[in-house]
């Protein structure tokens, strides 16, 4: 199948690589060097202009936010043929993707919001989980291709549902990181070493992805690598908060988490890693890990 | 070893049973019938009065809260010999257990706070995790006996550390249940079935004990059994909140969780199960699962 | 001056009455009976259709929300002459009013967002405070007319600033009502009668419009009249929350207040008065006033 | 009457001065210089030791917290005669004052908790409001003397009620300062000058002691004097939070306010003024006033 892949960041680069093993892949990237590199390493075709992507039967986007996707849709959309399938793997905004889907549907193009989870390692090893919003028919067309880049491909619901559940699960995770950091700092005040506290947490009721996979490196090993930007995590939580607002819901913990993360972003800066919020939890208490 | 086991509730009954296979166990319970039943089923000795427990080398307590433990310590403590080891497996209050430990230490008795996690199934199968506060020496004495009832025995720190980390991990769990319920309700508003939303959550970043083991039965199967009383869970969260207060800490998510659970208890009543807070999350939004 | 007044609710009716004493006022209302009544009582002219308002030099709107204003602007706007001044006294949404102002400006029409405060008594006695967003020139034109219906006319800033500050001050008030209710309920638990607690609060640091003018009737006199719908107050707080979201701000107390009021609206229903949130504060504690 | 006045800080010094005009006042202060100064300026008698206060019919304390009062009670209490009246004007802890009152009652001494509000200017001009906890009889004895130092003397309820309502009203004020700062910062983002925003707030529904008397100097005049230590304000809020905990209440706004103030204290330091929390509200948003 002719596939165009747009957006060769840390996630998109390896994803497009997997696809290139089985399909005829054209890649486009705002910074052209990355596309050239991909072409030489993975045998894909480097598109110098977006227009060169117009012949694709399937278009992938993997961009920072729905705003960038929107811009690409505006430029490339009108050039695509009826029957094209567009899979947006960006962590986007469900409201925007609903509108985009409707707009493209009018042209006979299927649009799926299909954000991924599993981090760079999941993209590299093709073990991503992918949550998909759109029609059952479009999902059925997309599934075999998505299985090349991911392990668990789930149809979440109608258009927007993929972006919605991605924002929501990342918000759960954000809140869990924060409450776990609060409680482990309190444990430290009671003389319980973070390493021990994490071991006990992970053997018991408070266990989570945050306590098992995210916090040990930082709190026990004292390593704070930049794995995922706080600014991007904050964006996901804010998408969830906007969803709650739109649905006129009462979600006190989500709302407070939103404030805490936005405050953290302002205080820690644009280049902070998302788990560095744990440092702020300590700073708010005149403490450190 | 001569062991006295005090408190034969849903957890204590099977725990004392395991101990009785390897040790000479005397059991006492406020409602005597349970002790008689234990004696006949597990070959333990039924103590009609607390005084009959005085000859034990090792005393176990498994009671609703530190208040009940305190009352037993006041009555039985003075009758015990120097060198007795007291293991309190109650989910208690670290401030109270610190005072109790000091009081018993003056009599030459070692007191360990050793709450457990793993629920009734863990008590029945002897697969509990046990987190222990007290001296390293007392922990070393207790460990082989605790290994009869549990699988993972961890020395958390000094006196009070066991109760502290238990309250903290249960608070993490409480907050996680609540935020997950908020986000899954929001997912439902976006047309995502709770079953699908849980499947995606558990395949991704928002995964936790709450999403894997606690919420599926309720939100996907619509079954709301009474597994653990909300009143007891609320007690644990309030212990954590009191710890935060005592340490003069800023813990916004823990503080809000405390308010939400106390409010839930007032609205759902004393016989509610702890996961029924998810029903309140829906009710606050004029919704149901 | 020829004035059209659109929206004769509890506030608009007396406001249009005051204007009719000094100007030639045409009134329109969705339910025509009210317009007929106004014409007969205040000597205004009853417009049967919106088109009859087209000759006005000055258009007033006083409607439930920006959505209704938007609909009127769409219908009436194109019929107005260049140079018309439109004063929207609705408690509206600053984002919507910015767009409306821009749209009407393109037609040479000045649009001011000019929400009021002071309740029905203020509208009746022409003692309202009016906060105005728009250009300094349009404000200068509007001021003498607004002084007929209000006592304090303040230029808040550019387009949207009136609606923005209205939503914000009402949000401050909502939060103040809630925190005061929490603390007075707590006082009650310490044996302090709400009447005494209010007297002390009003003699000291915790004094506010809420404690002086809103809560005494309810908490001391036990009267709960419907003065202002909770649904409308909730709308204002949600406008403020959306503003915070748009500005990417961290506003934890505002965010929590939003959740509390939305939850209250779902639990108390559409016909509740806004101060009835104090009843929910008590119900969350298994208590009543 | 023979009066002993203990604690000559910014508040106690002028209060004792007013009493000395009408009564025979002995003053004691930890830093003796202040007592000597008082004696020379106000004609009081400088007690070199606490024991010299033992002859008083009426003892006043005005100290930083209940801990200091407790220490004085322990030392001076046993030396007092039956029938002595002790008025503690400290902003204290109701739990502690209840215990103290019971202890002194056993000696035939009446203890009133009688904290004041009105700041240094109120102490200087004898216009304080004083809220009193204790028996009606003791209140009746105290009232004429309290009227020398204050204008509004209110019997709040039984022992502890004075300290309780003081902590509660200061907590209301703290929350009001914070929510007002959040909303005025948001107004600033919408182009509304803080001076204008305050003017509008004070003409409308969001008006409070915070918006009328506390924030204008800081937000409009950009002056941040040290008027009342944040550390003391935080202490009052924490007393209220402990009261809520003791009563097993659900008070979400109070709980969040507690976390915000404790976090602010850790970040702004021990010498910050209480209104400087408004600076933190801005800093959490990468902004300043």
PDB file of C-alpha atoms in Angstrom, chain A residues 94-95 98 117 129 131 152 154-156 161 164-165 168-173 175-176 178-180 182-183 185-187 189-192 196-197 199-201 203-209 212-213 240 243-244 246-254 256-257 260 284-285, chain B residues 94-95 98 117 129 131 152 154-156 161 164-165 168-173 175-176 178-180 182-183 185-187 189-192 196-197 199-201 203-209 212-213 240 243-244 246-254 256-257 260 284-285:
ATOM      1  CA  UNK A  94     -11.066  15.205  20.440  1.00  0.00           C
ATOM      2  CA  UNK A  95     -13.050  18.349  19.622  1.00  0.00           C
ATOM      3  CA  UNK A  98     -14.284  15.466  15.378  1.00  0.00           C
ATOM      4  CA  UNK A 117       0.986   4.838  24.309  1.00  0.00           C
ATOM      5  CA  UNK A 129      -0.947   0.306  22.413  1.00  0.00           C
ATOM      6  CA  UNK A 131      -6.592   3.557  20.862  1.00  0.00           C
ATOM      7  CA  UNK A 152      -2.701  -3.807  21.179  1.00  0.00           C
ATOM      8  CA  UNK A 154      -8.387  -1.069  20.390  1.00  0.00           C
ATOM      9  CA  UNK A 155     -11.434   0.570  18.865  1.00  0.00           C
ATOM     10  CA  UNK A 156     -12.435   3.116  21.523  1.00  0.00           C
ATOM     11  CA  UNK A 161     -12.841   8.727  21.212  1.00  0.00           C
ATOM     12  CA  UNK A 164     -10.364  11.466  24.392  1.00  0.00           C
ATOM     13  CA  UNK A 165      -9.269   8.246  26.083  1.00  0.00           C
ATOM     14  CA  UNK A 168      -7.975  10.761  30.066  1.00  0.00           C
ATOM     15  CA  UNK A 169      -5.547   7.936  30.753  1.00  0.00           C
ATOM     16  CA  UNK A 170      -2.627  10.351  30.759  1.00  0.00           C
ATOM     17  CA  UNK A 171      -4.549  12.504  33.223  1.00  0.00           C
ATOM     18  CA  UNK A 172      -5.111   9.515  35.497  1.00  0.00           C
ATOM     19  CA  UNK A 173      -1.409   8.899  35.319  1.00  0.00           C
ATOM     20  CA  UNK A 175      -2.762  12.542  39.145  1.00  0.00           C
ATOM     21  CA  UNK A 176      -1.305   9.212  40.241  1.00  0.00           C
ATOM     22  CA  UNK A 178       1.404  13.501  42.028  1.00  0.00           C
ATOM     23  CA  UNK A 179      -0.532  11.764  44.824  1.00  0.00           C
ATOM     24  CA  UNK A 180       2.136   9.046  45.000  1.00  0.00           C
ATOM     25  CA  UNK A 182       2.927  13.450  48.076  1.00  0.00           C
ATOM     26  CA  UNK A 183       2.514  10.219  50.018  1.00  0.00           C
ATOM     27  CA  UNK A 185       7.395  12.394  50.699  1.00  0.00           C
ATOM     28  CA  UNK A 186       5.239  12.021  53.766  1.00  0.00           C
ATOM     29  CA  UNK A 187       6.612   8.493  54.214  1.00  0.00           C
ATOM     30  CA  UNK A 189       9.186  12.283  56.937  1.00  0.00           C
ATOM     31  CA  UNK A 190       8.218   9.191  58.904  1.00  0.00           C
ATOM     32  CA  UNK A 191      11.667   7.763  58.300  1.00  0.00           C
ATOM     33  CA  UNK A 192      10.712   5.451  55.452  1.00  0.00           C
ATOM     34  CA  UNK A 196      11.433   0.898  50.704  1.00  0.00           C
ATOM     35  CA  UNK A 197       8.238   2.911  50.382  1.00  0.00           C
ATOM     36  CA  UNK A 199       8.758  -1.535  47.262  1.00  0.00           C
ATOM     37  CA  UNK A 200       5.871  -1.660  49.740  1.00  0.00           C
ATOM     38  CA  UNK A 201       3.588   0.395  47.494  1.00  0.00           C
ATOM     39  CA  UNK A 203       3.525  -4.986  46.776  1.00  0.00           C
ATOM     40  CA  UNK A 204       0.181  -3.530  47.801  1.00  0.00           C
ATOM     41  CA  UNK A 205      -2.923  -1.528  47.120  1.00  0.00           C
ATOM     42  CA  UNK A 206      -1.311   1.725  45.927  1.00  0.00           C
ATOM     43  CA  UNK A 207       0.498   0.093  43.012  1.00  0.00           C
ATOM     44  CA  UNK A 208       0.275   1.824  39.618  1.00  0.00           C
ATOM     45  CA  UNK A 209       2.190   2.395  36.425  1.00  0.00           C
ATOM     46  CA  UNK A 212       6.161   0.662  39.213  1.00  0.00           C
ATOM     47  CA  UNK A 213       7.675   2.247  36.122  1.00  0.00           C
ATOM     48  CA  UNK A 240      -9.173  16.271  29.544  1.00  0.00           C
ATOM     49  CA  UNK A 243     -13.633  17.797  27.922  1.00  0.00           C
ATOM     50  CA  UNK A 244     -14.943  17.922  31.482  1.00  0.00           C
ATOM     51  CA  UNK A 246     -17.640  20.850  27.703  1.00  0.00           C
ATOM     52  CA  UNK A 247     -19.645  18.053  29.348  1.00  0.00           C
ATOM     53  CA  UNK A 248     -20.453  20.327  32.293  1.00  0.00           C
ATOM     54  CA  UNK A 249     -19.052  17.784  34.695  1.00  0.00           C
ATOM     55  CA  UNK A 250     -17.957  17.958  38.299  1.00  0.00           C
ATOM     56  CA  UNK A 251     -14.475  16.419  38.433  1.00  0.00           C
ATOM     57  CA  UNK A 252     -12.714  17.868  41.476  1.00  0.00           C
ATOM     58  CA  UNK A 253      -9.584  15.715  41.378  1.00  0.00           C
ATOM     59  CA  UNK A 254      -9.094  16.226  37.647  1.00  0.00           C
ATOM     60  CA  UNK A 256      -7.078  20.221  40.863  1.00  0.00           C
ATOM     61  CA  UNK A 257      -4.590  18.068  38.963  1.00  0.00           C
ATOM     62  CA  UNK A 260      -1.160  21.623  39.823  1.00  0.00           C
ATOM     63  CA  UNK A 284       6.300  22.966  48.162  1.00  0.00           C
ATOM     64  CA  UNK A 285       7.352  21.329  51.404  1.00  0.00           C
TER      65      UNK A 285
ATOM     66  CA  UNK B  94       1.324   5.563  63.710  1.00  0.00           C
ATOM     67  CA  UNK B  95       1.100   8.199  66.452  1.00  0.00           C
ATOM     68  CA  UNK B  98       4.644   4.982  68.681  1.00  0.00           C
ATOM     69  CA  UNK B 117      -2.390  -5.839  52.581  1.00  0.00           C
ATOM     70  CA  UNK B 129       2.205  -8.357  52.132  1.00  0.00           C
ATOM     71  CA  UNK B 131       4.865  -3.830  56.296  1.00  0.00           C
ATOM     72  CA  UNK B 152       6.295 -10.387  51.331  1.00  0.00           C
ATOM     73  CA  UNK B 154       9.155  -5.730  54.606  1.00  0.00           C
ATOM     74  CA  UNK B 155      10.822  -3.713  57.353  1.00  0.00           C
ATOM     75  CA  UNK B 156       9.497  -0.193  56.704  1.00  0.00           C
ATOM     76  CA  UNK B 161       6.473   3.201  60.018  1.00  0.00           C
ATOM     77  CA  UNK B 164       2.260   5.028  58.340  1.00  0.00           C
ATOM     78  CA  UNK B 165       3.041   3.357  55.030  1.00  0.00           C
ATOM     79  CA  UNK B 168      -0.272   6.175  52.810  1.00  0.00           C
ATOM     80  CA  UNK B 169      -0.559   3.379  50.249  1.00  0.00           C
ATOM     81  CA  UNK B 170      -4.274   3.056  50.936  1.00  0.00           C
ATOM     82  CA  UNK B 171      -4.594   6.805  50.423  1.00  0.00           C
ATOM     83  CA  UNK B 172      -2.803   6.565  47.088  1.00  0.00           C
ATOM     84  CA  UNK B 173      -5.257   3.851  46.161  1.00  0.00           C
ATOM     85  CA  UNK B 175      -7.180   8.867  45.196  1.00  0.00           C
ATOM     86  CA  UNK B 176      -6.489   6.586  42.246  1.00  0.00           C
ATOM     87  CA  UNK B 178     -11.538   8.434  42.486  1.00  0.00           C
ATOM     88  CA  UNK B 179      -9.553  10.039  39.644  1.00  0.00           C
ATOM     89  CA  UNK B 180     -10.001   6.899  37.536  1.00  0.00           C
ATOM     90  CA  UNK B 182     -13.894  10.662  37.168  1.00  0.00           C
ATOM     91  CA  UNK B 183     -12.008  10.015  33.942  1.00  0.00           C
ATOM     92  CA  UNK B 185     -17.224   8.709  33.551  1.00  0.00           C
ATOM     93  CA  UNK B 186     -15.941  11.417  31.254  1.00  0.00           C
ATOM     94  CA  UNK B 187     -14.966   8.718  28.745  1.00  0.00           C
ATOM     95  CA  UNK B 189     -19.795  10.851  27.998  1.00  0.00           C
ATOM     96  CA  UNK B 190     -17.577  10.622  24.920  1.00  0.00           C
ATOM     97  CA  UNK B 191     -19.241   7.363  23.987  1.00  0.00           C
ATOM     98  CA  UNK B 192     -16.537   5.071  25.305  1.00  0.00           C
ATOM     99  CA  UNK B 196     -13.368  -0.575  26.664  1.00  0.00           C
ATOM    100  CA  UNK B 197     -12.070   2.384  28.641  1.00  0.00           C
ATOM    101  CA  UNK B 199      -9.137  -2.216  28.745  1.00  0.00           C
ATOM    102  CA  UNK B 200      -7.341   0.779  27.226  1.00  0.00           C
ATOM    103  CA  UNK B 201      -6.382   2.194  30.615  1.00  0.00           C
ATOM    104  CA  UNK B 203      -2.942  -1.336  28.365  1.00  0.00           C
ATOM    105  CA  UNK B 204      -1.448   2.079  28.966  1.00  0.00           C
ATOM    106  CA  UNK B 205      -0.126   4.801  31.207  1.00  0.00           C
ATOM    107  CA  UNK B 206      -3.096   5.120  33.596  1.00  0.00           C
ATOM    108  CA  UNK B 207      -2.912   1.525  34.780  1.00  0.00           C
ATOM    109  CA  UNK B 208      -3.108   0.892  38.540  1.00  0.00           C
ATOM    110  CA  UNK B 209      -4.298  -1.609  41.099  1.00  0.00           C
ATOM    111  CA  UNK B 212      -6.860  -3.575  37.072  1.00  0.00           C
ATOM    112  CA  UNK B 213      -8.353  -5.186  40.149  1.00  0.00           C
ATOM    113  CA  UNK B 240      -2.589   9.920  56.379  1.00  0.00           C
ATOM    114  CA  UNK B 243       0.255  12.658  59.418  1.00  0.00           C
ATOM    115  CA  UNK B 244       0.475  15.414  56.809  1.00  0.00           C
ATOM    116  CA  UNK B 246       1.535  16.803  62.001  1.00  0.00           C
ATOM    117  CA  UNK B 247       4.450  17.209  59.590  1.00  0.00           C
ATOM    118  CA  UNK B 248       3.116  20.609  58.502  1.00  0.00           C
ATOM    119  CA  UNK B 249       3.095  19.506  54.891  1.00  0.00           C
ATOM    120  CA  UNK B 250       1.412  20.855  51.794  1.00  0.00           C
ATOM    121  CA  UNK B 251      -0.350  17.898  50.174  1.00  0.00           C
ATOM    122  CA  UNK B 252      -3.194  19.296  48.076  1.00  0.00           C
ATOM    123  CA  UNK B 253      -4.286  16.070  46.398  1.00  0.00           C
ATOM    124  CA  UNK B 254      -4.228  14.116  49.649  1.00  0.00           C
ATOM    125  CA  UNK B 256      -8.839  16.967  48.687  1.00  0.00           C
ATOM    126  CA  UNK B 257      -9.071  13.173  48.633  1.00  0.00           C
ATOM    127  CA  UNK B 260     -14.040  13.686  49.103  1.00  0.00           C
ATOM    128  CA  UNK B 284     -22.251  14.347  41.443  1.00  0.00           C
ATOM    129  CA  UNK B 285     -22.737  14.444  37.679  1.00  0.00           C
TER     130      UNK B 285
END
